[in-house]
Short mmCIF file of C-alpha atoms in Angstrom, two decimals:
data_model
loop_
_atom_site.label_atom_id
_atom_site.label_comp_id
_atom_site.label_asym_id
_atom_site.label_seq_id
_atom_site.Cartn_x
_atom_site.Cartn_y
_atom_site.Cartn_z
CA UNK G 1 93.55 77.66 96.45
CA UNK G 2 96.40 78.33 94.24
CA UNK G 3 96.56 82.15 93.70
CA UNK G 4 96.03 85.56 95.52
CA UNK G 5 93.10 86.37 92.75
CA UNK G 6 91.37 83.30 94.29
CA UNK G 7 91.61 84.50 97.61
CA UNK G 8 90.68 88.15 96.74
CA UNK G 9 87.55 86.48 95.05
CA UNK G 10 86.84 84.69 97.70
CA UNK G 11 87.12 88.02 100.01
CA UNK G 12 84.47 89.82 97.74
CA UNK G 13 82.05 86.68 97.83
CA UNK G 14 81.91 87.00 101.91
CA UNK G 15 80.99 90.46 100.98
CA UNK G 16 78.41 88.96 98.24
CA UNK G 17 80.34 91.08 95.47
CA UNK G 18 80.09 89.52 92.18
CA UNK G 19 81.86 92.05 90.83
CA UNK G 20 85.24 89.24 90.69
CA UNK G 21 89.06 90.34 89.24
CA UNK G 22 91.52 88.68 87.07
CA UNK G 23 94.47 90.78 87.75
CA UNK G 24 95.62 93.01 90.46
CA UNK G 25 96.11 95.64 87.72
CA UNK G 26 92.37 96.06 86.36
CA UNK G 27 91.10 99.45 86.93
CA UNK G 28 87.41 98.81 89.03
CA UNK G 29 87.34 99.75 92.96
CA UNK G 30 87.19 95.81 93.65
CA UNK G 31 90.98 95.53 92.16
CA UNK G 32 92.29 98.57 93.65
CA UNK G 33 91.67 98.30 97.27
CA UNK G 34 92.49 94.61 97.18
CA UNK G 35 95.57 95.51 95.33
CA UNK G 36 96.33 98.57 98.52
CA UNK G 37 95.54 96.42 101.02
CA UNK G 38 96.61 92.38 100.85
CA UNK G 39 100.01 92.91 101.99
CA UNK G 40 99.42 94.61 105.10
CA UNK G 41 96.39 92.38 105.75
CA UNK G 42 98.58 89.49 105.07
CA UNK G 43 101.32 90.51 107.36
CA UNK G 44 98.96 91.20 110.03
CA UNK G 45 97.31 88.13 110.06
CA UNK G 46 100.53 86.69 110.42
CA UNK G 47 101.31 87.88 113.18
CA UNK G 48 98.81 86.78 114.91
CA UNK G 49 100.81 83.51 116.04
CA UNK G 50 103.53 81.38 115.30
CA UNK G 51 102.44 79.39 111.88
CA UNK G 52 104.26 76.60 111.09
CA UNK G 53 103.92 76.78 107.30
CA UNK G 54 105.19 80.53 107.70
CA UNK G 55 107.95 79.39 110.21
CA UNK G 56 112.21 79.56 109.69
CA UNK G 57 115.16 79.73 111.12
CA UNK G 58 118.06 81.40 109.50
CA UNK G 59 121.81 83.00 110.83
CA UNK G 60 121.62 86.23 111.47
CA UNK G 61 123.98 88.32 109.49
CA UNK G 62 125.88 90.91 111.60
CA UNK G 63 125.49 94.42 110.80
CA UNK G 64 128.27 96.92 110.50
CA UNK G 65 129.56 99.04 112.65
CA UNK G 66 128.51 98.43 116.54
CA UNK G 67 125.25 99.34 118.32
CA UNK G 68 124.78 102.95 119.37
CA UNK G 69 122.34 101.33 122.18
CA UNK G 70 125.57 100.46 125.32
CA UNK G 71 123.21 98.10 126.39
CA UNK G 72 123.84 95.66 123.95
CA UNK G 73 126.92 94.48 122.38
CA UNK G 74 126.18 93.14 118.91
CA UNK G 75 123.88 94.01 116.16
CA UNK G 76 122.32 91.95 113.56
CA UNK G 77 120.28 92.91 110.09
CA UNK G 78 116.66 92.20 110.33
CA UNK G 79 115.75 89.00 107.83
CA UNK G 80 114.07 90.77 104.61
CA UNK G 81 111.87 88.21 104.26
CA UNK G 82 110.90 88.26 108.23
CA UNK G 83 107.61 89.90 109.16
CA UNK G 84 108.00 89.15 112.69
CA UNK G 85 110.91 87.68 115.06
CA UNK G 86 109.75 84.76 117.87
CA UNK G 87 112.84 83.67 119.10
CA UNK G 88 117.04 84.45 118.87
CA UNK G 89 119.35 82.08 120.41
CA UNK G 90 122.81 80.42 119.64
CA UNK G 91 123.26 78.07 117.17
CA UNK G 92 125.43 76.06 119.91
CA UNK G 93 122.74 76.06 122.39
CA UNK G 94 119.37 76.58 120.33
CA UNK G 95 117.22 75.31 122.92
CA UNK G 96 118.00 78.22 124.87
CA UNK G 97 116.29 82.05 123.74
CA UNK G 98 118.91 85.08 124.37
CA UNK G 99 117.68 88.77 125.06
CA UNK G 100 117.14 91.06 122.64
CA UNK G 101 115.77 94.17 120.76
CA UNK G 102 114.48 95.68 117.52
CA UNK G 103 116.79 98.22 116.84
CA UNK G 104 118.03 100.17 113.90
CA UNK G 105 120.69 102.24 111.78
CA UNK G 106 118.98 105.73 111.51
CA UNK G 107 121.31 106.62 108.44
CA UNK G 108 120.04 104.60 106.66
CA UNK G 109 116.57 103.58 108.08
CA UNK G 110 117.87 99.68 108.05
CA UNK G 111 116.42 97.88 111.05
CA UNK G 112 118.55 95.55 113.52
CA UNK G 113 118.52 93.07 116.03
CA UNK G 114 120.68 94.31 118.85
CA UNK G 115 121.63 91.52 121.20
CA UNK G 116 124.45 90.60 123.17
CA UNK G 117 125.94 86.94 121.92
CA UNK G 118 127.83 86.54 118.51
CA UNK G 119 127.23 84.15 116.32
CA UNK G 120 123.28 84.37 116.54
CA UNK G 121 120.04 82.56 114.75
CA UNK G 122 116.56 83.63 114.63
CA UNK G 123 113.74 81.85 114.81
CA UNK G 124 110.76 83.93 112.33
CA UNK G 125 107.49 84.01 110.42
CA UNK G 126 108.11 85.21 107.33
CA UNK G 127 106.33 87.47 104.92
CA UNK G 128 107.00 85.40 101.65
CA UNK G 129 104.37 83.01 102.17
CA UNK G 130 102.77 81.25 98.83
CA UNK G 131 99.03 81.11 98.83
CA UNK G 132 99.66 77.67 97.51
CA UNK G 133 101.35 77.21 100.77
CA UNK G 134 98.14 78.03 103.52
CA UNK G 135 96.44 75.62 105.15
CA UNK G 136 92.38 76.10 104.51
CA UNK G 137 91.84 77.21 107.77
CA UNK G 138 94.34 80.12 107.50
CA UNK G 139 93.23 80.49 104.49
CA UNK G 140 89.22 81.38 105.22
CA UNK G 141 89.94 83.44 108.17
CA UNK G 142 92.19 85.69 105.79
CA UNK G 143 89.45 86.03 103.24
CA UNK G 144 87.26 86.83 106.04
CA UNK G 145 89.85 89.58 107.39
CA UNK G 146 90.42 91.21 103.70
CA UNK G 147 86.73 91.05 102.99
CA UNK G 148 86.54 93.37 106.43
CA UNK G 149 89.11 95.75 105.09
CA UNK G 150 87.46 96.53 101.36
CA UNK G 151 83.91 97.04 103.13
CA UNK G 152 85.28 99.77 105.35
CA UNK G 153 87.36 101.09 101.77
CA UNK G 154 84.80 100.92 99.80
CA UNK G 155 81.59 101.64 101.49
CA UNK G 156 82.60 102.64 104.97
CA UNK G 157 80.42 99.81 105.97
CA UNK G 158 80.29 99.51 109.57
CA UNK G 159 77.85 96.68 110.13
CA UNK G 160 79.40 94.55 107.00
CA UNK G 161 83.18 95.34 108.97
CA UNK G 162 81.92 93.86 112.02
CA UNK G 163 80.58 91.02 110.83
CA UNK G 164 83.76 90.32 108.49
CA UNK G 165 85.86 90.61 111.63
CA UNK G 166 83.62 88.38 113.93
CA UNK G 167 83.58 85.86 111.57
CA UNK G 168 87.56 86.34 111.16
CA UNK G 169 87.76 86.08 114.55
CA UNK G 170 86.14 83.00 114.88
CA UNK G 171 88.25 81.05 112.12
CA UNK G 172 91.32 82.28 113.28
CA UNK G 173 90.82 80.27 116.37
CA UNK G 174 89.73 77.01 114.51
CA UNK G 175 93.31 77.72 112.80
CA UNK G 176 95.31 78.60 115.44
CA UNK G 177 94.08 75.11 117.09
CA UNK G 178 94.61 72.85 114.00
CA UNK G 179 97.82 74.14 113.47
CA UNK G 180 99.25 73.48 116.76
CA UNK G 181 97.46 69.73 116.39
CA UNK G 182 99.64 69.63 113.27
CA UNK G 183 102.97 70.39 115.07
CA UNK G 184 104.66 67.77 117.17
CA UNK G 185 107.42 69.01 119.25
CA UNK G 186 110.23 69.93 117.26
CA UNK G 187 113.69 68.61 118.66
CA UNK G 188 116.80 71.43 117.89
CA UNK G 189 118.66 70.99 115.04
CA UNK G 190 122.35 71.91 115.05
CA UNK G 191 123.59 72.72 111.55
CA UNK G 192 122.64 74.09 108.65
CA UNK G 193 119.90 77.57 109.50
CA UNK G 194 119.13 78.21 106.19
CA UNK G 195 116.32 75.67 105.37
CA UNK G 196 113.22 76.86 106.66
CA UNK G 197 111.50 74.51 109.30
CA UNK G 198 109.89 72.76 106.24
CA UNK G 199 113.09 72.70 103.92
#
């Protein structure tokens, strides 16, 4: 599966909806609420665990000024492409985590890291995952998770929701375990935090 129109498709077949798009931008009800909704569906299934196809590691860049938070000495800008932080830690000592928070700059609504080391790394799933990218696994308990969303949109279908999610549930498992089979232990690199864990 190459695109998210596949996957959307595939979402509306769970729901036995023939009614398939070709573009996000067509005007029908299918097309719409897939349109409003794969983002935040996609971001939540994410978070569900630490993927290793949506894992990186990257520096953290430090953010101006200092925190207004006195417990914490340092603050760092929140990766744009991040959709969830698993880990911070030193680039000199990487296999050891350091404390820290989710903060922000209320001026201008810019979220932080606040932590208490300088220079810092994070560890990260990010949101700017390719379709292309998914294992199949991932991939099915998605469609089964967006399928639940556009029945409760569309027809406030309670019985079609909790079958969507029950079968969602279910998958997610099967991928949670075939991922992990997938991922050896991964010794710490010192050097260059910019590649993702994948290049």
């Amino acid at each position: 599966m190459d695109s998210i129109i596949e996957l959307i498709n595939l979402s509306l077949a769970n729901l036995s909806n023939n009614n398939f798009i070709a573009s996000l931008d067509e005007e029908n009800p299918e097309a719409i609420q897939a349109a409003a909704r794969w983002q935040g569906v996609l971001n939540s299934v994410l978070t569900t665990y630490p993927w290793d196809f949506a894992t990186k590691h990257d520096d953290l860049a430090p953010a101006p000024g200092t925190p207004k938070n006195a417990a914490w000495r340092y603050h760092y800008l929140y990766p744009r492409d991040c959709v969830m932080i698993r880990r911070v830690y030193s680039p000199a000592s990487p296999e050891r985590d350091e404390p820290f928070q989710r903060g922000s700059l209320p001026e201008n609504a810019v979220q932080t890291i606040l932590a208490n080391d300088t220079p810092l790394a994070a560890e990260f799933t990010r949101k700017d995952v390719l379709v292309s990218s998914m294992p199949p696994l991932f991939l099915n308990a998605l469609s089964w998770r967006l399928s639940a969303e556009i029945a409760l949109a569309q027809h406030a279908d309670q019985e079609k929701y909790a079958m969507c999610i029950q079968a969602y549930g279910a998958i997610l498992e099967e991928a949670k375990v075939a991922d992990a089979n997938e991922s050896g232990p991964i010794a710490p690199v010192v050097g260059n935090w910019q590649r993702s864990r994948h290049g």
